[in-house]
Amino acid sequence: MNGVMDSVNELTEIVGQNRMELLLFRLSGLEQRYGINVFKVREVLPCPHLTIMPKLQRFVIGVAHIRGQTVSVIDLAMAIGGKPTKNIEKSFIIIAEYNRSTQAFLVSSVERIINMNWNKILPPPKGAGHSNYMTAVTEIDNELVEILDVEKILEEISPASTKFSNSVTDDESFAERCRKNHTTILIADDSLVARKQVKSSLQQLGIECIECTDGLKALNKLREIAKESGDVCSKIKLVISDVEMPEMDGYTLCANIRKDPALDRLYIILHTSLSGVFKISMVSKAGANDFIPKFNPDELATAVKKGINLVESGEDGNDLLAKANEKK
């Protein structure tokens, strides 16, 4: 199994090319194949000895001690509504980093890594509803593969707070100004949970939000607003984009915004759970002004307030990006 992950570091070089690497796996009792982005994965191991602890969340079947770190092990089959995994001792764990923390996901088998273009990764079928755990789907070997919304799974296990600390909420003048000006931002994220977290946090600052479920929809929406208004920055103060999205990833969205004279002045924040293997150099290379890992409401508010204040002072995202690159 070590061979599956040997090339993970090399694969990070595909970031920015609208490509991704998908690790395929199966879950106990389910015929469906599933996938997870390799950029989230630190390691794949045969399931080690698990320590059972009292009062664990029901999908957390134990903790494992791995390389000096204690990691919760989540039965992924159970977490998405299936039955408990059988033959745990013959199963595997995928150790991944999401939203600043490390988790281990119990799976029955791990297959291989597939190199794909994001335009081959599609949104879930419209009839799937909000109760499913898909963030996207794709077809491999004439078989449908579900890409799981891990953020939704983790939110159900351990909900994240969207409340600000006192240091953020004390700034009533900013929130009042945003409400008065109908300050609006655009959020691009394929995870319903992530969009709700961002929207809930920013509404506390008096900010209105337009939501898009992938980079292509976001790009088309921005172009529509630019055409209707004549000046996209008069309607949208900034863009907050995830990196991993079906059809068009966040890097490619940034690059397309910077190439479009009608959009290139927009201020862009990348907001991603790829904290473990994320390359900060890719932020400016792709055309973003800032980067924050998911999910900390105070850091989100600080980044958004900084961006809006810069934009309202007359700066634009393209000029700020050029100045930042000159300092390097």
Short mmCIF file of N, CA, C and O in Angstrom, two decimals, residues 251-318:
data_model
loop_
_atom_site.label_atom_id
_atom_site.label_comp_id
_atom_site.label_asym_id
_atom_site.label_seq_id
_atom_site.Cartn_x
_atom_site.Cartn_y
_atom_site.Cartn_z
N TYR A 251 -8.06 27.57 -8.56
CA TYR A 251 -6.90 28.17 -9.23
C TYR A 251 -7.27 28.63 -10.64
O TYR A 251 -6.89 29.72 -11.08
N THR A 252 -7.98 27.78 -11.37
CA THR A 252 -8.35 28.11 -12.73
C THR A 252 -9.36 29.26 -12.75
O THR A 252 -9.32 30.12 -13.64
N LEU A 253 -10.25 29.29 -11.77
CA LEU A 253 -11.17 30.42 -11.63
C LEU A 253 -10.38 31.71 -11.46
O LEU A 253 -10.66 32.71 -12.14
N CYS A 254 -9.39 31.70 -10.57
CA CYS A 254 -8.55 32.90 -10.35
C CYS A 254 -7.87 33.33 -11.65
O CYS A 254 -7.88 34.51 -12.02
N ALA A 255 -7.28 32.36 -12.34
CA ALA A 255 -6.55 32.67 -13.58
C ALA A 255 -7.48 33.28 -14.63
O ALA A 255 -7.11 34.23 -15.33
N ASN A 256 -8.71 32.77 -14.72
CA ASN A 256 -9.67 33.29 -15.69
C ASN A 256 -10.15 34.69 -15.32
O ASN A 256 -10.39 35.53 -16.20
N ILE A 257 -10.29 34.94 -14.03
CA ILE A 257 -10.66 36.28 -13.59
C ILE A 257 -9.57 37.28 -13.96
O ILE A 257 -9.85 38.37 -14.47
N ARG A 258 -8.33 36.92 -13.74
CA ARG A 258 -7.22 37.83 -14.03
C ARG A 258 -7.03 38.05 -15.53
O ARG A 258 -6.52 39.09 -15.94
N LYS A 259 -7.46 37.11 -16.35
CA LYS A 259 -7.32 37.25 -17.80
C LYS A 259 -8.46 38.05 -18.43
O LYS A 259 -8.38 38.44 -19.59
N ASP A 260 -9.52 38.28 -17.66
CA ASP A 260 -10.71 38.95 -18.19
C ASP A 260 -10.69 40.43 -17.78
O ASP A 260 -10.81 40.74 -16.59
N PRO A 261 -10.56 41.36 -18.73
CA PRO A 261 -10.49 42.79 -18.39
C PRO A 261 -11.73 43.29 -17.63
O PRO A 261 -11.64 44.28 -16.90
N ALA A 262 -12.85 42.61 -17.79
CA ALA A 262 -14.07 43.02 -17.09
C ALA A 262 -14.07 42.57 -15.63
O ALA A 262 -14.87 43.06 -14.83
N LEU A 263 -13.16 41.63 -15.28
CA LEU A 263 -13.16 41.05 -13.93
C LEU A 263 -11.84 41.22 -13.19
O LEU A 263 -11.79 41.00 -11.97
N ASP A 264 -10.78 41.58 -13.89
CA ASP A 264 -9.43 41.43 -13.33
C ASP A 264 -9.14 42.28 -12.11
O ASP A 264 -8.18 42.05 -11.39
N ARG A 265 -10.00 43.29 -11.82
CA ARG A 265 -9.76 44.13 -10.64
C ARG A 265 -10.31 43.52 -9.35
O ARG A 265 -10.10 44.06 -8.27
N LEU A 266 -11.02 42.39 -9.46
CA LEU A 266 -11.62 41.77 -8.28
C LEU A 266 -10.56 41.31 -7.27
O LEU A 266 -9.50 40.83 -7.64
N TYR A 267 -10.88 41.44 -6.01
CA TYR A 267 -10.04 40.95 -4.91
C TYR A 267 -10.48 39.52 -4.61
O TYR A 267 -11.66 39.25 -4.42
N ILE A 268 -9.53 38.58 -4.58
CA ILE A 268 -9.85 37.16 -4.45
C ILE A 268 -9.18 36.55 -3.23
O ILE A 268 -7.97 36.72 -3.03
N ILE A 269 -9.96 35.83 -2.44
CA ILE A 269 -9.45 35.08 -1.29
C ILE A 269 -9.68 33.59 -1.56
O ILE A 269 -10.82 33.18 -1.83
N LEU A 270 -8.63 32.79 -1.50
CA LEU A 270 -8.79 31.34 -1.57
C LEU A 270 -9.03 30.82 -0.16
O LEU A 270 -8.28 31.15 0.78
N HIS A 271 -10.06 30.00 -0.01
CA HIS A 271 -10.48 29.49 1.30
C HIS A 271 -10.58 27.97 1.16
O HIS A 271 -11.53 27.46 0.58
N THR A 272 -9.60 27.25 1.68
CA THR A 272 -9.51 25.83 1.36
C THR A 272 -9.15 24.98 2.56
O THR A 272 -8.49 25.45 3.49
N SER A 273 -9.59 23.74 2.51
CA SER A 273 -9.22 22.77 3.55
C SER A 273 -7.91 22.07 3.22
O SER A 273 -7.48 21.17 3.94
N LEU A 274 -7.24 22.46 2.14
CA LEU A 274 -5.97 21.85 1.75
C LEU A 274 -4.83 22.44 2.56
O LEU A 274 -3.84 22.92 2.01
N SER A 275 -4.94 22.44 3.86
CA SER A 275 -3.94 23.11 4.69
C SER A 275 -2.65 22.32 4.80
O SER A 275 -1.56 22.89 4.92
N GLY A 276 -2.71 21.00 4.72
CA GLY A 276 -1.51 20.21 4.96
C GLY A 276 -0.50 20.24 3.84
O GLY A 276 0.69 20.33 4.07
N VAL A 277 -0.95 20.19 2.58
CA VAL A 277 -0.02 20.12 1.46
C VAL A 277 -0.17 21.31 0.54
O VAL A 277 0.38 21.33 -0.55
N PHE A 278 -0.90 22.32 1.02
CA PHE A 278 -1.14 23.50 0.19
C PHE A 278 0.16 24.28 0.01
O PHE A 278 0.89 24.52 0.96
N LYS A 279 0.44 24.68 -1.23
CA LYS A 279 1.63 25.46 -1.53
C LYS A 279 1.26 26.93 -1.59
O LYS A 279 0.56 27.38 -2.49
N ILE A 280 1.75 27.71 -0.62
CA ILE A 280 1.39 29.12 -0.54
C ILE A 280 1.84 29.88 -1.77
O ILE A 280 1.24 30.88 -2.15
N SER A 281 2.90 29.40 -2.44
CA SER A 281 3.38 30.07 -3.64
C SER A 281 2.35 30.03 -4.76
O SER A 281 2.36 30.87 -5.66
N MET A 282 1.43 29.05 -4.70
CA MET A 282 0.42 28.93 -5.73
C MET A 282 -0.64 30.03 -5.63
O MET A 282 -1.36 30.29 -6.59
N VAL A 283 -0.73 30.70 -4.48
CA VAL A 283 -1.77 31.71 -4.29
C VAL A 283 -1.59 32.85 -5.29
O VAL A 283 -2.46 33.14 -6.10
N SER A 284 -0.43 33.50 -5.25
CA SER A 284 -0.20 34.62 -6.17
C SER A 284 -0.01 34.14 -7.60
O SER A 284 -0.39 34.82 -8.55
N LYS A 285 0.56 32.95 -7.76
CA LYS A 285 0.75 32.41 -9.11
C LYS A 285 -0.59 32.24 -9.81
O LYS A 285 -0.72 32.51 -11.02
N ALA A 286 -1.58 31.79 -9.08
CA ALA A 286 -2.91 31.59 -9.67
C ALA A 286 -3.66 32.90 -9.83
O ALA A 286 -4.58 32.98 -10.64
N GLY A 287 -3.28 33.92 -9.06
CA GLY A 287 -3.93 35.21 -9.19
C GLY A 287 -4.77 35.61 -8.00
O GLY A 287 -5.56 36.56 -8.08
N ALA A 288 -4.63 34.92 -6.87
CA ALA A 288 -5.38 35.26 -5.66
C ALA A 288 -4.62 36.30 -4.84
O ALA A 288 -3.39 36.41 -4.92
N ASN A 289 -5.36 37.06 -4.05
CA ASN A 289 -4.75 38.08 -3.18
C ASN A 289 -4.46 37.58 -1.79
O ASN A 289 -3.58 38.10 -1.10
N ASP A 290 -5.19 36.56 -1.35
CA ASP A 290 -5.02 36.08 0.02
C ASP A 290 -5.44 34.62 0.08
O ASP A 290 -6.12 34.10 -0.81
N PHE A 291 -5.02 33.96 1.16
CA PHE A 291 -5.35 32.56 1.38
C PHE A 291 -5.62 32.36 2.87
O PHE A 291 -4.87 32.84 3.72
N ILE A 292 -6.70 31.66 3.19
CA ILE A 292 -6.96 31.27 4.57
C ILE A 292 -7.43 29.82 4.58
O ILE A 292 -8.27 29.42 3.77
N PRO A 293 -6.88 28.99 5.48
CA PRO A 293 -7.36 27.61 5.59
C PRO A 293 -8.71 27.56 6.29
O PRO A 293 -9.02 28.41 7.13
N LYS A 294 -9.54 26.60 5.90
CA LYS A 294 -10.82 26.39 6.56
C LYS A 294 -10.61 25.78 7.94
O LYS A 294 -9.66 25.04 8.14
N PHE A 295 -11.53 25.92 8.89
CA PHE A 295 -12.50 26.99 8.93
C PHE A 295 -12.35 27.66 10.27
O PHE A 295 -12.52 27.01 11.30
N ASN A 296 -12.00 28.96 10.28
CA ASN A 296 -11.89 29.74 11.50
C ASN A 296 -12.61 31.05 11.25
O ASN A 296 -12.16 31.86 10.45
N PRO A 297 -13.75 31.27 11.92
CA PRO A 297 -14.55 32.46 11.62
C PRO A 297 -13.80 33.78 11.85
O PRO A 297 -13.99 34.73 11.09
N ASP A 298 -12.95 33.83 12.88
CA ASP A 298 -12.20 35.06 13.13
C ASP A 298 -11.21 35.36 12.00
O ASP A 298 -11.09 36.52 11.55
N GLU A 299 -10.51 34.34 11.53
CA GLU A 299 -9.56 34.56 10.44
C GLU A 299 -10.28 34.91 9.15
O GLU A 299 -9.80 35.73 8.36
N LEU A 300 -11.42 34.29 8.93
CA LEU A 300 -12.23 34.61 7.75
C LEU A 300 -12.66 36.07 7.81
O LEU A 300 -12.53 36.81 6.83
N ALA A 301 -13.17 36.50 8.96
CA ALA A 301 -13.62 37.89 9.11
C ALA A 301 -12.48 38.87 8.92
O ALA A 301 -12.63 39.91 8.26
N THR A 302 -11.32 38.56 9.48
CA THR A 302 -10.16 39.44 9.36
C THR A 302 -9.74 39.60 7.91
O THR A 302 -9.46 40.71 7.43
N ALA A 303 -9.70 38.48 7.18
CA ALA A 303 -9.30 38.53 5.76
C ALA A 303 -10.32 39.29 4.93
O ALA A 303 -9.95 40.07 4.04
N VAL A 304 -11.60 39.07 5.20
CA VAL A 304 -12.65 39.75 4.44
C VAL A 304 -12.65 41.24 4.74
O VAL A 304 -12.76 42.07 3.81
N LYS A 305 -12.51 41.62 5.99
CA LYS A 305 -12.48 43.04 6.35
C LYS A 305 -11.28 43.73 5.71
O LYS A 305 -11.40 44.85 5.19
N LYS A 306 -10.13 43.07 5.71
CA LYS A 306 -8.94 43.62 5.07
C LYS A 306 -9.21 43.84 3.58
O LYS A 306 -8.90 44.92 3.04
N GLY A 307 -9.76 42.83 2.91
CA GLY A 307 -10.03 42.94 1.48
C GLY A 307 -11.01 44.04 1.15
O GLY A 307 -10.79 44.84 0.24
N ILE A 308 -12.11 44.10 1.89
CA ILE A 308 -13.13 45.11 1.63
C ILE A 308 -12.59 46.52 1.89
O ILE A 308 -12.83 47.45 1.11
N ASN A 309 -11.83 46.68 2.96
CA ASN A 309 -11.25 48.00 3.26
C ASN A 309 -10.30 48.45 2.16
O ASN A 309 -10.27 49.62 1.79
N LEU A 310 -9.50 47.52 1.63
CA LEU A 310 -8.58 47.86 0.54
C LEU A 310 -9.36 48.26 -0.71
O LEU A 310 -9.04 49.26 -1.37
N VAL A 311 -10.38 47.48 -1.03
CA VAL A 311 -11.18 47.77 -2.22
C VAL A 311 -11.88 49.12 -2.08
O VAL A 311 -11.90 49.93 -3.03
N GLU A 312 -12.44 49.39 -0.91
CA GLU A 312 -13.17 50.64 -0.72
C GLU A 312 -12.24 51.85 -0.64
O GLU A 312 -12.69 52.99 -0.79
N SER A 313 -10.94 51.59 -0.39
CA SER A 313 -9.98 52.70 -0.38
C SER A 313 -9.45 53.02 -1.78
O SER A 313 -8.66 53.94 -1.95
N GLY A 314 -9.91 52.25 -2.77
CA GLY A 314 -9.53 52.53 -4.14
C GLY A 314 -8.55 51.54 -4.74
O GLY A 314 -8.20 51.66 -5.92
N GLU A 315 -8.09 50.58 -3.96
CA GLU A 315 -7.18 49.56 -4.50
C GLU A 315 -7.98 48.54 -5.30
O GLU A 315 -9.17 48.36 -5.10
N ASP A 316 -7.31 47.88 -6.23
CA ASP A 316 -7.97 46.77 -6.90
C ASP A 316 -7.09 45.54 -6.83
O ASP A 316 -5.87 45.62 -6.63
N GLY A 317 -7.74 44.37 -6.95
CA GLY A 317 -7.05 43.10 -6.73
C GLY A 317 -5.87 42.88 -7.64
O GLY A 317 -4.84 42.34 -7.22
N ASN A 318 -5.99 43.30 -8.89
CA ASN A 318 -4.91 43.09 -9.85
C ASN A 318 -3.68 43.91 -9.49
O ASN A 318 -2.55 43.42 -9.53
#
